[in-house]
Tab-separated table of C-alpha atoms in Angstrom:
chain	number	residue	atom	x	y	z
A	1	UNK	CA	89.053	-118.974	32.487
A	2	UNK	CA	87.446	-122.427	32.674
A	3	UNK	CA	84.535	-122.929	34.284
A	4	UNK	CA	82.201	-121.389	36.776
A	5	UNK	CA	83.923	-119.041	39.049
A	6	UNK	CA	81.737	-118.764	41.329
A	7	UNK	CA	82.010	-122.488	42.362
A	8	UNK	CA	85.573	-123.027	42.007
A	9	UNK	CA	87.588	-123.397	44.780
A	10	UNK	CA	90.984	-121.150	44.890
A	11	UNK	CA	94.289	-122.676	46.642
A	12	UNK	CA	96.529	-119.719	47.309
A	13	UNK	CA	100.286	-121.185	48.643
A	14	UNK	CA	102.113	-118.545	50.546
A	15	UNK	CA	105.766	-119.156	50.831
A	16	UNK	CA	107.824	-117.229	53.177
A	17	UNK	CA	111.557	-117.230	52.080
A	18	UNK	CA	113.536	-117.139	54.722
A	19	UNK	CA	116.952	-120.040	53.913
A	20	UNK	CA	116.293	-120.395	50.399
A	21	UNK	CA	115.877	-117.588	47.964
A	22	UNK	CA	113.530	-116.872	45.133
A	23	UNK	CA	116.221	-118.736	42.779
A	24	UNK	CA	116.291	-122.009	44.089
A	25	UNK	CA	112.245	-122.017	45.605
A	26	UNK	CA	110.663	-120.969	42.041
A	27	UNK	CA	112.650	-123.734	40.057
A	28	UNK	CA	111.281	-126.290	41.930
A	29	UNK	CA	107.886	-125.565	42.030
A	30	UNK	CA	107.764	-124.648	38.496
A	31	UNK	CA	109.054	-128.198	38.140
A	32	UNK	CA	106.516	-129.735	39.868
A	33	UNK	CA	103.755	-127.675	38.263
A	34	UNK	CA	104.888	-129.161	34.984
A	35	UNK	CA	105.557	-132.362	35.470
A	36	UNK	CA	102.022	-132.696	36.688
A	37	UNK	CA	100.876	-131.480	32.836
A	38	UNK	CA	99.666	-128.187	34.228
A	39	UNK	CA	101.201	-125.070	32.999
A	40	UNK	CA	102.561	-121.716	34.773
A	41	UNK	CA	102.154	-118.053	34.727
A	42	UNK	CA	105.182	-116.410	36.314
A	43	UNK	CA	104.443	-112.719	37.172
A	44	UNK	CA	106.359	-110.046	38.372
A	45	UNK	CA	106.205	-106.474	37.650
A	46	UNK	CA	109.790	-105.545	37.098
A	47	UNK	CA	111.477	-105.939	33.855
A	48	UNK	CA	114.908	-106.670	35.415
A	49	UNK	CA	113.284	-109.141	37.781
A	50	UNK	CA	111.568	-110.865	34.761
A	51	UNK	CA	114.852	-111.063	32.942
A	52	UNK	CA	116.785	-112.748	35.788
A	53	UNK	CA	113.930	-115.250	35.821
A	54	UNK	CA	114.016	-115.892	32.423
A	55	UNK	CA	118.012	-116.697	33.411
A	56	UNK	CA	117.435	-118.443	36.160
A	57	UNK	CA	115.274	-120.969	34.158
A	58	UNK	CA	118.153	-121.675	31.548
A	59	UNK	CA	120.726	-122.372	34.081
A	60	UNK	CA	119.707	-123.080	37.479
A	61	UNK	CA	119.953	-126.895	37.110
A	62	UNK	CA	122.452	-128.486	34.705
A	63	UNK	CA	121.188	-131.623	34.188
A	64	UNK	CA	117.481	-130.695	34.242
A	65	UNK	CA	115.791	-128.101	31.472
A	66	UNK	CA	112.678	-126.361	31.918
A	67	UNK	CA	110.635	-125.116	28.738
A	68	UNK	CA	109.587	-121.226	29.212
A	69	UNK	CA	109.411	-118.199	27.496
A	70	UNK	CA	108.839	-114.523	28.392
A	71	UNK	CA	105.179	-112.857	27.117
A	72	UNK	CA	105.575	-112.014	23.589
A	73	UNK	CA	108.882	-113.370	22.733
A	74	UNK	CA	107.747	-116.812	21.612
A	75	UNK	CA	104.853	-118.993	20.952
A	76	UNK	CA	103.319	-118.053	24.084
A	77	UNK	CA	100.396	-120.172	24.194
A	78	UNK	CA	102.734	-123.394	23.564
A	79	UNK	CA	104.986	-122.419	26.573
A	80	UNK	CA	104.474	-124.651	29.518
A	81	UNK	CA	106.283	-122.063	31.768
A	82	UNK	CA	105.608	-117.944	30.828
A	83	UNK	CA	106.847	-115.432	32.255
A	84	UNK	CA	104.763	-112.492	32.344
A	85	UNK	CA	104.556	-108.490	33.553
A	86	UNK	CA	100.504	-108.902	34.586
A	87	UNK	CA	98.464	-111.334	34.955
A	88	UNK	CA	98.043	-112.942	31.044
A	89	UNK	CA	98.145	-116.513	30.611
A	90	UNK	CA	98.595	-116.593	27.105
A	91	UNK	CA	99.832	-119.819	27.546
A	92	UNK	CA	96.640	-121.175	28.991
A	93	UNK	CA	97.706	-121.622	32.584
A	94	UNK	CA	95.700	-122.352	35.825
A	95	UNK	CA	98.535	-121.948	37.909
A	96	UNK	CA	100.621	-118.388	38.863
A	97	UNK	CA	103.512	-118.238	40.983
A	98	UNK	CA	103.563	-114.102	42.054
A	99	UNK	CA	107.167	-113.821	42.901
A	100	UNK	CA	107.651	-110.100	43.563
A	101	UNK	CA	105.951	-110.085	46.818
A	102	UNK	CA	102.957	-107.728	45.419
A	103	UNK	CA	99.785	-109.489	46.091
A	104	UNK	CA	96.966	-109.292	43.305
A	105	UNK	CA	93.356	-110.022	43.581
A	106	UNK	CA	93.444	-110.963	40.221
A	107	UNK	CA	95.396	-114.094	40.546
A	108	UNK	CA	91.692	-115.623	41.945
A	109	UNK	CA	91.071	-115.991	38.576
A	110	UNK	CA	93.301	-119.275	38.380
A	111	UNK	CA	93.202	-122.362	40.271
A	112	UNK	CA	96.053	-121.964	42.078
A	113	UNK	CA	98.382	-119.163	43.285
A	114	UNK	CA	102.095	-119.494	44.824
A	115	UNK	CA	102.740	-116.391	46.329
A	116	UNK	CA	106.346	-115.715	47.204
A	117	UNK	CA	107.605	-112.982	49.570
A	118	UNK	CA	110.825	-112.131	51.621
A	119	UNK	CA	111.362	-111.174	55.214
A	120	UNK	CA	110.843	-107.248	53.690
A	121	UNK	CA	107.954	-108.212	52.229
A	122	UNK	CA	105.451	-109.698	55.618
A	123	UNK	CA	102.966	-107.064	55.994
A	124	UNK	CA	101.717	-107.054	52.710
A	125	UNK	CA	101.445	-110.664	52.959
A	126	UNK	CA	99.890	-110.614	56.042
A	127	UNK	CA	97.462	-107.860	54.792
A	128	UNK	CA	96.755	-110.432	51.723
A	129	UNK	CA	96.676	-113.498	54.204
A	130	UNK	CA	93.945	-111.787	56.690
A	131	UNK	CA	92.028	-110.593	53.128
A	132	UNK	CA	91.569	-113.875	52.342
A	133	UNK	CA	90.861	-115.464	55.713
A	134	UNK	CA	86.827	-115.172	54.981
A	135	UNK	CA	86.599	-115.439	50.937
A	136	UNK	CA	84.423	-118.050	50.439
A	137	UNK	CA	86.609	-120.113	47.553
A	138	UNK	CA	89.755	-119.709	48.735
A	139	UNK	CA	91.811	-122.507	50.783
A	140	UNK	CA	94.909	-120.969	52.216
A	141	UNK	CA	98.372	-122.614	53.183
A	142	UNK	CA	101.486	-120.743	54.785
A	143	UNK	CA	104.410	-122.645	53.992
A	144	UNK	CA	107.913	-121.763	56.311
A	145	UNK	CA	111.346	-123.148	56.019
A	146	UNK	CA	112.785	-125.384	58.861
A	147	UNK	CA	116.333	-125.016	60.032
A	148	UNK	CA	117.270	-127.829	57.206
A	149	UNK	CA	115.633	-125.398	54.800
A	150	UNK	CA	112.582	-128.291	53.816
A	151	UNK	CA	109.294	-126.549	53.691
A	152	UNK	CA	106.940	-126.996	55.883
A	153	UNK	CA	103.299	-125.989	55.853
A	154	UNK	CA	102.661	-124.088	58.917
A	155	UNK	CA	98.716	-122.616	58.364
């Protein structure tokens, strides 16, 4: 990973899901993470989970497309967008969206984290949230749907 790690400064995103699932919240950050020029590291730990991403990324938009691959099916270090078991950015991203709910130290390692998790999944984000509250290079945001469904950023 580029650069010192001691001096870089981590921005961890929590999203809480609460109107809009996983399938239309991930698209549009991934969107947004590429059309910047910065590339993604999807991770989740089930296969069928990984699969419907991979999917969900073909189809979600008709008009739009969204170049991504799964770890070790294509050119992975050419893929803006990979979709990954663990955390390996063989495609040379900074960024990691964590979309099972399962926090992972690890993902301090990039520059920025999106972690996702449903109404099941609060404690362990809370447990993650309050791990985090003293690290020295980390800058965290809690982001919460409004009754419209727009995110807002709420901590």
């Amino acid at each position: 990973m580029a650069g010192d790690p001691s001096e870089r400064t981590v921005q961890v995103d929590f999203y809480h899901l609460t109107r809009m699932p996983l399938e239309r919240a991930l698209p549009q950050v991934a969107e947004k993470v590429v059309a910047n020029g910065a590339r993604l590291l999807i991770v989740a730990a089930e296969e069928a989970l990984r699969l419907a991403i991979d999917r969900l990324l073909w189809s979600y938009a008709p008009s739009s497309f969204l170049p991504h691959a799964r770890l070790g099916e294509a050119d992975d270090g050419r893929q803006p967008v990979l979709i990954a078991g663990a955390l390996d950015a063989a495609n040379g991203a900074r960024h990691v969206a964590l979309v099972d709910g399962e926090w992972r130290d690890d993902a301090l390692d990039f520059d920025r984290v999106f972690h996702f998790f449903a109404e099941d999944q609060i404690a362990p984000a809370r447990a993650a949230w309050k791990a985090l509250a003293d690290h020295p290079r980390v800058t965290r945001r809690y982001w919460k749907q409004n009754e419209s469904g727009r995110w807002e950023q709420a901590a």
